Short mmCIF file of C-alpha atoms in Angstrom, two decimals:
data_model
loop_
_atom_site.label_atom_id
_atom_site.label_comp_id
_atom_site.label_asym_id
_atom_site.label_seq_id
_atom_site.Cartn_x
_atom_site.Cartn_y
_atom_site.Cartn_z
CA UNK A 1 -15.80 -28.60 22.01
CA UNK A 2 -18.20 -31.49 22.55
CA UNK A 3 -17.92 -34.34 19.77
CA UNK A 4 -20.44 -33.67 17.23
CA UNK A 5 -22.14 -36.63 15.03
CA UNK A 6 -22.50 -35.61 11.35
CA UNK A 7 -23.94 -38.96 11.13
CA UNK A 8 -25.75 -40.92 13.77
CA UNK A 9 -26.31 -44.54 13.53
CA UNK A 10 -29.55 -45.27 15.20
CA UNK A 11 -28.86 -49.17 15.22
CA UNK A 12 -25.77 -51.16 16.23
CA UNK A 13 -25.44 -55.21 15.09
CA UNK A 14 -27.27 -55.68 18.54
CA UNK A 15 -29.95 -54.09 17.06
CA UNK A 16 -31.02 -57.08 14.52
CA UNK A 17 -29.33 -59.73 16.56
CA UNK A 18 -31.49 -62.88 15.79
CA UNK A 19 -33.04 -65.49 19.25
CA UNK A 20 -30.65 -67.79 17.25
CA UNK A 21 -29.69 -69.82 21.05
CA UNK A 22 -32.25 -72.37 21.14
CA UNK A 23 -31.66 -73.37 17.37
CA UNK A 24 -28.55 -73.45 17.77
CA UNK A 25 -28.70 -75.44 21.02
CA UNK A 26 -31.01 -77.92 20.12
CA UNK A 27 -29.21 -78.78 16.88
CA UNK A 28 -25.77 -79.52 18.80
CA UNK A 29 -27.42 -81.60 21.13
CA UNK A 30 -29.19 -83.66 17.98
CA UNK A 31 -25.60 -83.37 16.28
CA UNK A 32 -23.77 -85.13 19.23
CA UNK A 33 -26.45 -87.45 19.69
CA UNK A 34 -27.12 -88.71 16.70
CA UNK A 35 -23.62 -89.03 15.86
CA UNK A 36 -22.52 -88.95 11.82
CA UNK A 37 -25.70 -89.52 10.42
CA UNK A 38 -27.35 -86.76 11.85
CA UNK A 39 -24.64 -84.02 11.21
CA UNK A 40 -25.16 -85.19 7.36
CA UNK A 41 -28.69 -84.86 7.86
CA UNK A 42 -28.29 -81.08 8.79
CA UNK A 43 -25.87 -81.00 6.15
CA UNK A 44 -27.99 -82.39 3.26
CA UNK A 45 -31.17 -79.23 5.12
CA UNK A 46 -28.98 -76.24 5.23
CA UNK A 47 -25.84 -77.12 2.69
CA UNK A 48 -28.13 -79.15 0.21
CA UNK A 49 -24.70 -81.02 -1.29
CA UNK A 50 -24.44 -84.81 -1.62
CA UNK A 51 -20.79 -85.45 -1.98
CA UNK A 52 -18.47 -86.55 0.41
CA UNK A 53 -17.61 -84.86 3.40
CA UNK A 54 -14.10 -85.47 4.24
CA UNK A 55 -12.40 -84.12 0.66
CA UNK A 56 -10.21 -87.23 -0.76
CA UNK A 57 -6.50 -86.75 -1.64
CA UNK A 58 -7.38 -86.80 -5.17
CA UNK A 59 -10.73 -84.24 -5.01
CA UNK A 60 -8.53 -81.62 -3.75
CA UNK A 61 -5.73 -82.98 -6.42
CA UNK A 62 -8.81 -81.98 -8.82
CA UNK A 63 -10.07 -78.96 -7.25
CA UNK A 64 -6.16 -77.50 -7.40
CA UNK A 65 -6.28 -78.40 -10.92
CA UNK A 66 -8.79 -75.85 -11.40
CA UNK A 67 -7.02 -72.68 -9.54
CA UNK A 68 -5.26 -70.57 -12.09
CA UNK A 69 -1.33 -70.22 -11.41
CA UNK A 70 -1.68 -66.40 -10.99
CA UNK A 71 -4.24 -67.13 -8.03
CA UNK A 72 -1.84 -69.80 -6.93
CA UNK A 73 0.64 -67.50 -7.10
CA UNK A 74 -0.99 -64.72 -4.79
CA UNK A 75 -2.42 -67.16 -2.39
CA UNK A 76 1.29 -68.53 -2.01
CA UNK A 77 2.53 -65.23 -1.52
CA UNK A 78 -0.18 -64.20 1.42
CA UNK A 79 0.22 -67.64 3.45
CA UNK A 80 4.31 -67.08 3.01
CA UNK A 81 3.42 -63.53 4.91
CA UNK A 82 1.21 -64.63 7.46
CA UNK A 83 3.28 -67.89 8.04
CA UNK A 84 6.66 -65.17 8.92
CA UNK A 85 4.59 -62.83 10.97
CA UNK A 86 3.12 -66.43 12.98
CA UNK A 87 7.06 -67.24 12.88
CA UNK A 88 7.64 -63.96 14.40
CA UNK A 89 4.66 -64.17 16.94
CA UNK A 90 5.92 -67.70 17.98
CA UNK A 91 9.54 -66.49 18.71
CA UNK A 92 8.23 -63.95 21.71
CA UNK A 93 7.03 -67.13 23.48
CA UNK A 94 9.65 -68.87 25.21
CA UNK A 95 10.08 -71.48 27.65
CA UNK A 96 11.16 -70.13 30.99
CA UNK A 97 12.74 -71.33 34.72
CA UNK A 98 13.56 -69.84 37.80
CA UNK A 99 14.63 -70.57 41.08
CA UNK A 100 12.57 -68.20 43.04
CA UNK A 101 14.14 -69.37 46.52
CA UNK A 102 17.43 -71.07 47.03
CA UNK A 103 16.00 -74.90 45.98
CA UNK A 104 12.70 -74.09 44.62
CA UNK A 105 12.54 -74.07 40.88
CA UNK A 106 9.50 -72.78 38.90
CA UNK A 107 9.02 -72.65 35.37
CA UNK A 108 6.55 -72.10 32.33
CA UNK A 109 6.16 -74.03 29.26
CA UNK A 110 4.30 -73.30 25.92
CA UNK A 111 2.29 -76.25 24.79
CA UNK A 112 0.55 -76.10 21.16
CA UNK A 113 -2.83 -77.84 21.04
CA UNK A 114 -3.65 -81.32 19.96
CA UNK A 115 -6.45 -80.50 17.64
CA UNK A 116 -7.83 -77.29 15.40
CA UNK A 117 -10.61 -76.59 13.88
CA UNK A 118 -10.62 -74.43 11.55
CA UNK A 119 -13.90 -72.89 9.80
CA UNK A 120 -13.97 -71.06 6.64
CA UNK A 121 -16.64 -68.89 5.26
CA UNK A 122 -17.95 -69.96 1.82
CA UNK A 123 -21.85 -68.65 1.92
CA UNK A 124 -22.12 -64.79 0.01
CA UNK A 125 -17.88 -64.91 -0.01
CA UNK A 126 -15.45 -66.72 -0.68
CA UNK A 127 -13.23 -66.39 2.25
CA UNK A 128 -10.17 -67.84 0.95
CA UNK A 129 -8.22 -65.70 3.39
CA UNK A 130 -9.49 -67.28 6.35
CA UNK A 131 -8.34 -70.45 5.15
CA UNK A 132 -4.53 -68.82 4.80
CA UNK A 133 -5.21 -66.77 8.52
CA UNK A 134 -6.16 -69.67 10.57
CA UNK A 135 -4.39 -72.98 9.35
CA UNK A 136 -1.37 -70.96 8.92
CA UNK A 137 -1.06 -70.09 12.29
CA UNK A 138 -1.95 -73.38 13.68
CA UNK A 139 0.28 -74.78 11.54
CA UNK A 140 3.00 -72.91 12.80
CA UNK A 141 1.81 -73.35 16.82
CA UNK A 142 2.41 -76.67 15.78
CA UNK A 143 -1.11 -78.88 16.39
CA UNK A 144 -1.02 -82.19 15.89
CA UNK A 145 -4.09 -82.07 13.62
CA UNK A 146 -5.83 -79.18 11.31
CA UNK A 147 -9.17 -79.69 9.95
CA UNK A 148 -10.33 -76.97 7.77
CA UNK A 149 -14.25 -76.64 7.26
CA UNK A 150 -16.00 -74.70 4.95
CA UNK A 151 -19.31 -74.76 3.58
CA UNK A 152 -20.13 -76.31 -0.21
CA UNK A 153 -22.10 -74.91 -2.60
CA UNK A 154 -25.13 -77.17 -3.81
CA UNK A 155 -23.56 -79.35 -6.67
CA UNK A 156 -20.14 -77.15 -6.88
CA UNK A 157 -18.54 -78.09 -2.80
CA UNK A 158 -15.93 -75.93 -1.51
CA UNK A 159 -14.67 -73.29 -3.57
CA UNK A 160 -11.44 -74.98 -5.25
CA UNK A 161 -9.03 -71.60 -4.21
CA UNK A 162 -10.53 -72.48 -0.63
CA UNK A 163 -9.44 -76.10 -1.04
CA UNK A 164 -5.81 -74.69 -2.39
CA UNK A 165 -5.44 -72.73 0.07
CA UNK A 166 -6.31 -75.37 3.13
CA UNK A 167 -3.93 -77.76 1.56
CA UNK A 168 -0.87 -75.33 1.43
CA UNK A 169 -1.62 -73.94 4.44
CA UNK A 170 -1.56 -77.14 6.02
CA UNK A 171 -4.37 -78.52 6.80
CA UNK A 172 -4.84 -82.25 7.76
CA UNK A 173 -8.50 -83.20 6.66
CA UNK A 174 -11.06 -80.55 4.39
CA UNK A 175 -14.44 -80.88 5.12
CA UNK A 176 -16.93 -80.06 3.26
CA UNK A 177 -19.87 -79.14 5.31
CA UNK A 178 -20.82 -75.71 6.59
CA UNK A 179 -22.45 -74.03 9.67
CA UNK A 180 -23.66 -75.41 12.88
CA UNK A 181 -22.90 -78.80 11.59
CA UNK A 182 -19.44 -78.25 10.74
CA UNK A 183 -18.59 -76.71 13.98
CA UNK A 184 -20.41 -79.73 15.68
CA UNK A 185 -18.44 -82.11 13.62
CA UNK A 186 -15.24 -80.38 14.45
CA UNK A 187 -16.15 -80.06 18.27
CA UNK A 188 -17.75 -83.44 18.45
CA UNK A 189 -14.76 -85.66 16.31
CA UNK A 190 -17.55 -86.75 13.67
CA UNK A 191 -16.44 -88.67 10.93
CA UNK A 192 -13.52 -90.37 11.66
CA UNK A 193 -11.50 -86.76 13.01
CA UNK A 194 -10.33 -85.98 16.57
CA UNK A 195 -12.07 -84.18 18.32
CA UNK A 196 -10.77 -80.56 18.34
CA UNK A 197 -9.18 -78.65 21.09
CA UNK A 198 -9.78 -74.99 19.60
CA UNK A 199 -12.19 -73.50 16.86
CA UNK A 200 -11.31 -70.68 15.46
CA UNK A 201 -12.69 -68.46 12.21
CA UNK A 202 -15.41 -66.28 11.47
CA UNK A 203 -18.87 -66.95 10.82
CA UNK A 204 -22.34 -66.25 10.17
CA UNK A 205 -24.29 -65.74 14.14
CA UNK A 206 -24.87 -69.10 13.74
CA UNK A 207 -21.78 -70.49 13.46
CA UNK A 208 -20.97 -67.71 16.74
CA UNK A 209 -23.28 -68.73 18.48
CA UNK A 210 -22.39 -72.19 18.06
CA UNK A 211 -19.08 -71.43 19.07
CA UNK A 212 -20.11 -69.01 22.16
CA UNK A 213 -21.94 -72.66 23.29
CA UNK A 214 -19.58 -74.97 23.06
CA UNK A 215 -16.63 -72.60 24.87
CA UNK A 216 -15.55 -74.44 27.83
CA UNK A 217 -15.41 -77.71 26.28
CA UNK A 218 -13.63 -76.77 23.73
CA UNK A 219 -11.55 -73.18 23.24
CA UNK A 220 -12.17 -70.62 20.92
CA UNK A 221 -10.32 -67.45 19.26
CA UNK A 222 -13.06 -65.60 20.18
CA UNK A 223 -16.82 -64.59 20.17
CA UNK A 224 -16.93 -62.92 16.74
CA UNK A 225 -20.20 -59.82 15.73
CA UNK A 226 -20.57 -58.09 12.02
CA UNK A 227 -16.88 -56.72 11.05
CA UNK A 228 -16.53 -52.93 12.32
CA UNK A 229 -14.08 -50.74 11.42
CA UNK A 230 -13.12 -46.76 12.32
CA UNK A 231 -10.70 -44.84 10.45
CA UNK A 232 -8.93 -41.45 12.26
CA UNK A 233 -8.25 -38.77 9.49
CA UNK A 234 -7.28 -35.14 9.91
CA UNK A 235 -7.51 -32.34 7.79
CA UNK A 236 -4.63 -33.53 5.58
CA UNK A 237 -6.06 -36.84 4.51
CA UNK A 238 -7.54 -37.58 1.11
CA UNK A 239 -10.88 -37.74 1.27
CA UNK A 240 -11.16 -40.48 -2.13
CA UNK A 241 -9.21 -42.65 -0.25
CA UNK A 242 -10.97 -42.44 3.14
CA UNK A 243 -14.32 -42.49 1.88
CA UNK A 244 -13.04 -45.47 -0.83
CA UNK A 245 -11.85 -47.23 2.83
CA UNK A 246 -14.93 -46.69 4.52
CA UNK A 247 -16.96 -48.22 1.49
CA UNK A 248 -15.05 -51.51 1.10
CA UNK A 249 -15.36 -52.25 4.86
CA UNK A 250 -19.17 -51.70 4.45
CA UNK A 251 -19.47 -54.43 2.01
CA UNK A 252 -18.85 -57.13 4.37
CA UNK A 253 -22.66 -57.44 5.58
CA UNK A 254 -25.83 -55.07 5.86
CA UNK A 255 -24.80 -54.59 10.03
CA UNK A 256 -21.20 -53.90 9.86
CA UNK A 257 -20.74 -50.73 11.08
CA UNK A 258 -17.74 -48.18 9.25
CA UNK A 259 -17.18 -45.20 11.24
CA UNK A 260 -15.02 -41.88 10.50
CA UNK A 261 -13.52 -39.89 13.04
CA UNK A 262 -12.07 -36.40 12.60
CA UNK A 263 -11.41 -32.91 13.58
CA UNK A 264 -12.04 -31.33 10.09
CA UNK A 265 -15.46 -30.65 9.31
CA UNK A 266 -14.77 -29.92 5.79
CA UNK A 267 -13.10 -33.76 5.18
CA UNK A 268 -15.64 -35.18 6.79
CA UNK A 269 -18.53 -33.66 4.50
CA UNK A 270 -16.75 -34.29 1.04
CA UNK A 271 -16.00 -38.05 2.36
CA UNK A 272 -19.68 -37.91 3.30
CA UNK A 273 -20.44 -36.65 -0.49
CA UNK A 274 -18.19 -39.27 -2.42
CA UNK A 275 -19.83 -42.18 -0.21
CA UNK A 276 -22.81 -42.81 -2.02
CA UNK A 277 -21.48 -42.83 -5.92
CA UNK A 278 -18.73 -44.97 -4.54
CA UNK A 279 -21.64 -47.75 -3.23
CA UNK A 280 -23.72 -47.15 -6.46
CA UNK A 281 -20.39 -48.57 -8.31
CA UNK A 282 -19.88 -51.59 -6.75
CA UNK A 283 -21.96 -55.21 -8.10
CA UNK A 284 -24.62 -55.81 -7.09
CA UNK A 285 -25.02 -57.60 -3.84
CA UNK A 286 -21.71 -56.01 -2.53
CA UNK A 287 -23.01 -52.62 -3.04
CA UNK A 288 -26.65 -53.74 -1.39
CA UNK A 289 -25.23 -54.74 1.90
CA UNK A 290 -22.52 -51.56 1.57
CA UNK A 291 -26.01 -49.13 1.24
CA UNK A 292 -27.35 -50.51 4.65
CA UNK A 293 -24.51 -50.47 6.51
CA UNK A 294 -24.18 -46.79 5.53
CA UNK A 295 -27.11 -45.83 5.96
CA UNK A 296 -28.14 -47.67 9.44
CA UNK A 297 -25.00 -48.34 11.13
CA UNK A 298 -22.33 -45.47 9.51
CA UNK A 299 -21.41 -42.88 11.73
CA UNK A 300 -19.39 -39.73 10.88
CA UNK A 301 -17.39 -37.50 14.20
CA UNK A 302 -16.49 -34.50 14.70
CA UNK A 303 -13.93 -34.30 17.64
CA UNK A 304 -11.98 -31.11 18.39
CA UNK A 305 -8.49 -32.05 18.20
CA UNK A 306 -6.23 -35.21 17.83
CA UNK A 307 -6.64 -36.07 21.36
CA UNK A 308 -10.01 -36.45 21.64
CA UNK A 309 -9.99 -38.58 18.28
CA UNK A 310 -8.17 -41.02 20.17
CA UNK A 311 -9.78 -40.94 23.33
CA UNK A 312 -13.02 -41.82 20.91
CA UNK A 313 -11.53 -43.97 18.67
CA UNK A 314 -10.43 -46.37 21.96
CA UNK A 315 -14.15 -45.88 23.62
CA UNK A 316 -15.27 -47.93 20.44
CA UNK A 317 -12.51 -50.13 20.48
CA UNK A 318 -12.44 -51.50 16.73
CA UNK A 319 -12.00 -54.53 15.17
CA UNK A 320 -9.82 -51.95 12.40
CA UNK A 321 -8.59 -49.28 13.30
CA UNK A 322 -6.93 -46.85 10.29
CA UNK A 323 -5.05 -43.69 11.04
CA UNK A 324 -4.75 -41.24 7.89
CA UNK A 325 -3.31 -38.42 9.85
CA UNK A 326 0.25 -36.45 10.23
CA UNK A 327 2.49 -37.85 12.97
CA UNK A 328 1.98 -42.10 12.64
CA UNK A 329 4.21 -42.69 15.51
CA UNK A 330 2.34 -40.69 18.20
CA UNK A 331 -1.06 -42.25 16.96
CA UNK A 332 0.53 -45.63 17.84
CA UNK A 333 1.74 -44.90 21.36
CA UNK A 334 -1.01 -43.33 22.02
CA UNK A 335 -3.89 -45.33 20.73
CA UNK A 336 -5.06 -48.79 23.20
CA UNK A 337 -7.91 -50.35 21.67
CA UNK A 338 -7.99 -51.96 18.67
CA UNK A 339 -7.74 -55.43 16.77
CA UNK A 340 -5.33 -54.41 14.07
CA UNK A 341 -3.91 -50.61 13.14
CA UNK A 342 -2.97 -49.80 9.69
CA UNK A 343 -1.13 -46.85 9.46
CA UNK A 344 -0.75 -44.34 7.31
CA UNK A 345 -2.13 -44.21 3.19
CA UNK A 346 -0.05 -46.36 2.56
CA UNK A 347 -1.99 -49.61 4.08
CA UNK A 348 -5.37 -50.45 4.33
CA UNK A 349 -7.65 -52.97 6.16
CA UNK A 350 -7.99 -54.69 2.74
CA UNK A 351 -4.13 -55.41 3.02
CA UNK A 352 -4.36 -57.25 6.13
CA UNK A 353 -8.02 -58.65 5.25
CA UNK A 354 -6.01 -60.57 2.43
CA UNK A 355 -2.37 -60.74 2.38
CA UNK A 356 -0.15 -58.19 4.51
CA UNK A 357 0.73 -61.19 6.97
CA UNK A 358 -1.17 -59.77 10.62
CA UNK A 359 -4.19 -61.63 11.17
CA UNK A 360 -7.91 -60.65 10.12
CA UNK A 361 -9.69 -62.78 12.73
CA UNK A 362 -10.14 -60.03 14.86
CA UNK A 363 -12.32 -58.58 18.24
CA UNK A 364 -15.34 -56.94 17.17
CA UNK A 365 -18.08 -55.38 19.04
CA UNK A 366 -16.01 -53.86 21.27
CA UNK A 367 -14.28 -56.69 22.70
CA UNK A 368 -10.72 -55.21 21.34
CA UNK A 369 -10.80 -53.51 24.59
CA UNK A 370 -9.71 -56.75 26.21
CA UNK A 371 -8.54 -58.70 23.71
CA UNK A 372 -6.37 -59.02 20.31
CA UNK A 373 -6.72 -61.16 17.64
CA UNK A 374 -5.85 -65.00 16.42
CA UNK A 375 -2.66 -65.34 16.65
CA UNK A 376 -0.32 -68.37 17.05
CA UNK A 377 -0.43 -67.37 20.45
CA UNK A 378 -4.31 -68.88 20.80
CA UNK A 379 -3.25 -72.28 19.82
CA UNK A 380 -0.37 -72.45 22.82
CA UNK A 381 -1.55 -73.40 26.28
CA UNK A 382 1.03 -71.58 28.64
CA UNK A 383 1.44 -74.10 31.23
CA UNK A 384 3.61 -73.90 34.99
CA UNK A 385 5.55 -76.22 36.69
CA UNK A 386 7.97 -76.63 39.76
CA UNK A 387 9.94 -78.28 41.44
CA UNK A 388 12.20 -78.37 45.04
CA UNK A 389 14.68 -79.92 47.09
CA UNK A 390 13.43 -80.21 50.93
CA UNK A 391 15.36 -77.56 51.63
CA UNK A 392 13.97 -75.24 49.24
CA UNK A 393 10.49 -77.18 49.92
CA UNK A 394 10.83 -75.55 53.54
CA UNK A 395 9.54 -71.78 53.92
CA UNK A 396 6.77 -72.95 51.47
CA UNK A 397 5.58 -75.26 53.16
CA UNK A 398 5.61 -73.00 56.44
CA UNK A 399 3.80 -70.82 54.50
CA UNK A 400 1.10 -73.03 52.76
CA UNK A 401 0.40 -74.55 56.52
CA UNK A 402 -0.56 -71.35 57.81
CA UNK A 403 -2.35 -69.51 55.49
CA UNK A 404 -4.67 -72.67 54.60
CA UNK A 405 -5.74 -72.93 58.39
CA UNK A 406 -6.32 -69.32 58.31
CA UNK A 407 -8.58 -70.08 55.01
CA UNK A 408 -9.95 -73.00 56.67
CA UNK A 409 -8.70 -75.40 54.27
CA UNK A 410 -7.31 -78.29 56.90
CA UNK A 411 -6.38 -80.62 54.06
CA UNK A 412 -4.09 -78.31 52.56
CA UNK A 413 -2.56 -77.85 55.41
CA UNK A 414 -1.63 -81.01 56.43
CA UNK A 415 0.03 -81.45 52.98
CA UNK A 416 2.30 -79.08 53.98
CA UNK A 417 2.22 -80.40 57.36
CA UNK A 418 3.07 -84.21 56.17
CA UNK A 419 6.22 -83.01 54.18
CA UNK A 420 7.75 -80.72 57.08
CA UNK A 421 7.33 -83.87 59.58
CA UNK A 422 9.42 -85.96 57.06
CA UNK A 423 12.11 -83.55 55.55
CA UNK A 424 12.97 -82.20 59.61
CA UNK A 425 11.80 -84.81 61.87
CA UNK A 426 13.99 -83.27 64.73
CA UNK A 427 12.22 -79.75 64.12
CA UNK A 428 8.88 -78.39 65.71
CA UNK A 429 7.23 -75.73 63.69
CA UNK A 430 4.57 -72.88 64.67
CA UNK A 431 1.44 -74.14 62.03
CA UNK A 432 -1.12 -72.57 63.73
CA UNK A 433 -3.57 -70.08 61.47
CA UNK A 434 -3.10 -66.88 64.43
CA UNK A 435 0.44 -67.28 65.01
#
């Protein structure tokens, strides 16, 4: 049978996507003008805080002061998890030789970064798990410098468990400014820091878009949207828990689309049933963004059997990806696009939202259809080298010679040429491009 939509979204986050380029645009070009002063201009607009910047050794002594131990506790506990699993990550990427001809050596090297910036979400959340998910890993790439950046409340700064949690993590410098400005500050090396190689964390569409305009200069994890997620249940799943899932992925933002896909009609309408008691229960403004993302952007499949549950779940490639359904293992080889799978009851995207160890800076919109997450693996430049004897320098060059003149690249040629005529000066060779 044909999928079937119990529930049709008739808006995706493209839908309410704000003309935020030229803002955005015009402020980066005023930050990296006007240097300092101007980034603490925006800052003192948009963040409305007055104290310093650049956190001092004994502010974030204070702010610590103020985290209970039992928070302490939890947030040493998720960085120890994510720091193994970036252990883990780092360990499959290995430095590598070979000699691909008798006396011509090639080779690849892993080289972390110089610089990260890292920025943390502080505006309706306090996202003190994207200060553990992306100095962690940086950490353990192993950059030269971490700067985490996260916006301050007006007269409060940075949340203190956000400050804790940059400062065991690793980070080098906290910064307390937030948005466009604290990307720019990052990208531009305001205030004293180098200039960073990498930005990575999630963000308002600002802060993206920021990002999506400075790529090129500087590298990014990614071009994040509003947090999606699509959980796979059969018949056999409990629908508390999966509509209980759906809900707390809802309450990220008013566009963040949650998504259930199934081949039992009768989960699907008591999960559709429990939904909206389960939003009326949460506080306030969680359960006000929750309510619109249900209700615009929620949608609810029928498919007829577990194949075609796949085949959908990979066309909308999402950022989470749950599977509540007999048979774990086959779901896993089978499934192809996704930012990070939790499977079984057992787990849930809140586990690796917080503490589970994988990363939660994840592809959305789609874009897990070409690419995974942050990992440590975004801080490393994979880099090749070579080298040759004149010997093994030989057949390349041979090689090189001909296939630039049949390019019509004459220079490249006679690079090759120049280093045949020294290495075998008693030897003719055919260079010609028609041989």
């Amino acid at each position: 049978m044909p999928r079937h939509y119990l529930k049709k979204a008739d808006r995706t986050p493209k839908t309410d996507a704000r003309e935020t380029h030229d803002t955005v645009a015009r402020i980066l070009d005023e930050i990296e003008a006007g240097g300092d002063a101007k980034a603490l201009e925006y800052a003192a607009r948009f963040d409305r805080y007055e104290g310093n910047v650049l956190l001092s050794p004994d502010e974030i002594a204070a702010a610590c002061d103020q985290v209970s131990d039992r928070l302490k506790a939890d947030i040493r506990f998720a960085h120890d998890n994510v720091r193994r699993f970036a252990e883990l990550q780092k360990s499959t990427l290995t430095d590598v030789e070979t000699e691909l001809t008798p006396g011509f050596v090639t080779g690849q090297k892993a080289i972390p970064v110089a610089a990260a910036g890292c920025y943390v979400p502080g505006g309706r959340y306090s996202h003190i798990a994207s200060a553990i998910m992306t100095v962690t890993t940086a950490k353990v790439a192993g950059c030269q410098h971490i700067t985490a950046c996260s916006p301050p409340r007006p007269g409060v700064g940075v949340p203190p468990a956000i400050i804790y949690a940059a400062r065991i993590c690793g980070a080098d410098r906290i910064m307390a400014m937030g948005g466009v400005q604290g990307v720019a500050a990052m990208t531009f090396g305001l205030f004293g820091l180098p200039p960073a190689n990498i930005l990575v964390g999630p963000g308002n569409q600002f802060v993206a878009e920021a990002k999506r305009i400075l790529f090129g200069r500087v590298g990014i994890d990614m071009i994040a949207g509003p947090t999606d997620s699509l959980i796979l249940a059969d018949g056999q799943a409990d629908p508390h828990i999966v509509a209980t899932d759906l809900v707390s992925q809802a309450e990220h933002g008013y566009n963040s689309p949650v998504w259930l896909v199934t081949d039992s009609r009768a989960l699907a309408e008591d999960v559709m049933a429990r939904v909206p008691d389960l939003i009326a229960d949460l506080p306030e403004v969680n359960r006000e963004n929750a309510a619109a993302a249900w209700r615009d952007y929620a949608e609810v499949i029928l498919c007829a059997d577990r194949e075609d549950m796949a085949a959908c779940s990979d066309d909308y490639a999402p950022e989470h990806l749950t599977v509540q359904a007999a048979d774990p293992d086959w779901w896993l080889d089978r499934l192809t696009c996704y930012g990070s799978l939790f499977l079984g009851e057992e787990t849930t995207v809140s586990y690796g939202d917080k503490a589970a160890g994988t990363n939660h800076v994840l592809p959305t919109s789609r874009a897990a259809s070409y690419t995974g997450g942050l990992s440590v693996h975004k801080y490393m430049k994979i880099v090749t080298w070579q080298r040759a004897t004149r010997d093994g320098s030989r057949a390349v060059a041979e090689a090189t010679a001909r296939i630039s003149r049949l390019e019509g690249m004459e220079g490249h040629a006679r690079a090759a040429d120049v280093r045949l005529a020294k290495y075998f000066p008693d030897e003719e060779f055919d260079l010609s491009a028609d041989g």
